[in-house]
């Protein structure tokens, strides 16, 4: 299973008339163990379908990922917004 390190959840606008909280969520980070990419390459995933922070797994439309450490910026964002990692 590919692993994402230094990851965060990101949103991308797909419709300029849609509220930001409705934008699709993806993961961004450094990928390891995926034959499609060089280890350590920065990637953005397809749309996030499921996230289990306790089990450290995420599923997108196409792939299931093991999650390593989140990025420092994302950790701070979660802390500032009372989101448990």
PDB file of C-alpha atoms in Angstrom:
ATOM      1  CA  UNK A   1       0.000   0.000   0.000  1.00  0.00           C
ATOM      2  CA  UNK A   2       1.470   3.395  -0.926  1.00  0.00           C
ATOM      3  CA  UNK A   3       2.357   5.670   1.974  1.00  0.00           C
ATOM      4  CA  UNK A   4       1.912   9.432   2.218  1.00  0.00           C
ATOM      5  CA  UNK A   5       4.246  11.413   4.463  1.00  0.00           C
ATOM      6  CA  UNK A   6       4.109  15.103   5.304  1.00  0.00           C
ATOM      7  CA  UNK A   7       0.474  15.006   4.203  1.00  0.00           C
ATOM      8  CA  UNK A   8      -2.432  17.396   4.526  1.00  0.00           C
ATOM      9  CA  UNK A   9      -6.021  17.602   3.374  1.00  0.00           C
ATOM     10  CA  UNK A  10      -6.544  20.184   0.646  1.00  0.00           C
ATOM     11  CA  UNK A  11      -9.580  21.494  -1.229  1.00  0.00           C
ATOM     12  CA  UNK A  12      -9.747  22.472  -4.858  1.00  0.00           C
ATOM     13  CA  UNK A  13     -12.496  24.650  -6.302  1.00  0.00           C
ATOM     14  CA  UNK A  14     -14.305  22.878  -9.102  1.00  0.00           C
ATOM     15  CA  UNK A  15     -17.174  25.319  -9.449  1.00  0.00           C
ATOM     16  CA  UNK A  16     -16.746  29.072  -8.893  1.00  0.00           C
ATOM     17  CA  UNK A  17     -20.325  29.320  -7.604  1.00  0.00           C
ATOM     18  CA  UNK A  18     -19.963  26.560  -5.010  1.00  0.00           C
ATOM     19  CA  UNK A  19     -19.321  27.323  -1.335  1.00  0.00           C
ATOM     20  CA  UNK A  20     -15.744  26.423  -0.246  1.00  0.00           C
ATOM     21  CA  UNK A  21     -16.975  23.916   2.340  1.00  0.00           C
ATOM     22  CA  UNK A  22     -18.444  21.895  -0.535  1.00  0.00           C
ATOM     23  CA  UNK A  23     -15.242  21.734  -2.586  1.00  0.00           C
ATOM     24  CA  UNK A  24     -13.851  18.208  -3.040  1.00  0.00           C
ATOM     25  CA  UNK A  25     -11.174  17.184  -0.549  1.00  0.00           C
ATOM     26  CA  UNK A  26      -7.910  15.538  -1.613  1.00  0.00           C
ATOM     27  CA  UNK A  27      -4.675  14.589   0.081  1.00  0.00           C
ATOM     28  CA  UNK A  28      -1.344  16.192  -0.720  1.00  0.00           C
ATOM     29  CA  UNK A  29       2.016  14.915   0.451  1.00  0.00           C
ATOM     30  CA  UNK A  30       5.148  12.950  -0.348  1.00  0.00           C
ATOM     31  CA  UNK A  31       4.470   9.492  -1.801  1.00  0.00           C
ATOM     32  CA  UNK A  32       6.460   6.325  -1.054  1.00  0.00           C
ATOM     33  CA  UNK A  33       6.023   2.785  -2.303  1.00  0.00           C
ATOM     34  CA  UNK A  34       3.864   3.570  -5.328  1.00  0.00           C
ATOM     35  CA  UNK A  35       5.305   2.299  -8.620  1.00  0.00           C
ATOM     36  CA  UNK A  36       3.649   5.172 -10.508  1.00  0.00           C
ATOM     37  CA  UNK A  37       5.832   7.764  -8.757  1.00  0.00           C
ATOM     38  CA  UNK A  38       9.396   8.268  -7.592  1.00  0.00           C
ATOM     39  CA  UNK A  39       9.724   7.921  -3.776  1.00  0.00           C
ATOM     40  CA  UNK A  40       9.489  11.300  -2.072  1.00  0.00           C
ATOM     41  CA  UNK A  41       7.682  12.969  -4.976  1.00  0.00           C
ATOM     42  CA  UNK A  42       5.005  15.533  -4.054  1.00  0.00           C
ATOM     43  CA  UNK A  43       1.569  14.376  -5.185  1.00  0.00           C
ATOM     44  CA  UNK A  44      -2.088  15.316  -4.884  1.00  0.00           C
ATOM     45  CA  UNK A  45      -4.537  12.441  -4.807  1.00  0.00           C
ATOM     46  CA  UNK A  46      -7.892  12.037  -6.433  1.00  0.00           C
ATOM     47  CA  UNK A  47     -10.970  12.916  -4.359  1.00  0.00           C
ATOM     48  CA  UNK A  48     -10.882  11.651  -0.784  1.00  0.00           C
ATOM     49  CA  UNK A  49     -13.588   9.042  -0.141  1.00  0.00           C
ATOM     50  CA  UNK A  50     -12.707   7.826   3.374  1.00  0.00           C
ATOM     51  CA  UNK A  51     -10.258   8.806   6.091  1.00  0.00           C
ATOM     52  CA  UNK A  52      -9.462   6.857   9.261  1.00  0.00           C
ATOM     53  CA  UNK A  53      -6.959   8.935  11.202  1.00  0.00           C
ATOM     54  CA  UNK A  54      -6.698   6.421  14.069  1.00  0.00           C
ATOM     55  CA  UNK A  55      -5.914   3.549  11.668  1.00  0.00           C
ATOM     56  CA  UNK A  56      -3.771   5.933   9.577  1.00  0.00           C
ATOM     57  CA  UNK A  57      -5.464   4.995   6.302  1.00  0.00           C
ATOM     58  CA  UNK A  58      -7.184   6.953   3.575  1.00  0.00           C
ATOM     59  CA  UNK A  59      -9.085   5.871   0.501  1.00  0.00           C
ATOM     60  CA  UNK A  60      -9.517   7.915  -2.636  1.00  0.00           C
ATOM     61  CA  UNK A  61     -11.444   7.073  -5.782  1.00  0.00           C
ATOM     62  CA  UNK A  62      -8.522   5.013  -7.062  1.00  0.00           C
ATOM     63  CA  UNK A  63      -6.124   4.089  -4.264  1.00  0.00           C
ATOM     64  CA  UNK A  64      -5.856   3.237  -0.575  1.00  0.00           C
ATOM     65  CA  UNK A  65      -3.003   4.930   1.304  1.00  0.00           C
ATOM     66  CA  UNK A  66      -1.183   4.411   4.551  1.00  0.00           C
ATOM     67  CA  UNK A  67      -0.709   7.765   6.275  1.00  0.00           C
ATOM     68  CA  UNK A  68       2.568   8.667   7.916  1.00  0.00           C
ATOM     69  CA  UNK A  69       3.102  11.956   9.728  1.00  0.00           C
ATOM     70  CA  UNK A  70       0.986  14.946   8.723  1.00  0.00           C
ATOM     71  CA  UNK A  71       2.747  18.155   7.746  1.00  0.00           C
ATOM     72  CA  UNK A  72       3.619  20.606  10.519  1.00  0.00           C
ATOM     73  CA  UNK A  73       1.336  23.220   8.951  1.00  0.00           C
ATOM     74  CA  UNK A  74      -1.580  20.765   8.902  1.00  0.00           C
ATOM     75  CA  UNK A  75      -0.911  19.762  12.528  1.00  0.00           C
ATOM     76  CA  UNK A  76      -1.039  23.441  13.490  1.00  0.00           C
ATOM     77  CA  UNK A  77      -4.227  23.974  11.469  1.00  0.00           C
ATOM     78  CA  UNK A  78      -5.860  21.036  13.271  1.00  0.00           C
ATOM     79  CA  UNK A  79      -4.707  22.308  16.669  1.00  0.00           C
ATOM     80  CA  UNK A  80      -5.989  25.824  15.940  1.00  0.00           C
ATOM     81  CA  UNK A  81      -9.374  24.436  14.840  1.00  0.00           C
ATOM     82  CA  UNK A  82      -9.785  21.766  17.547  1.00  0.00           C
ATOM     83  CA  UNK A  83      -9.536  18.928  15.034  1.00  0.00           C
ATOM     84  CA  UNK A  84      -8.218  15.699  16.502  1.00  0.00           C
ATOM     85  CA  UNK A  85      -5.485  13.959  14.541  1.00  0.00           C
TER      86      UNK A  85
END
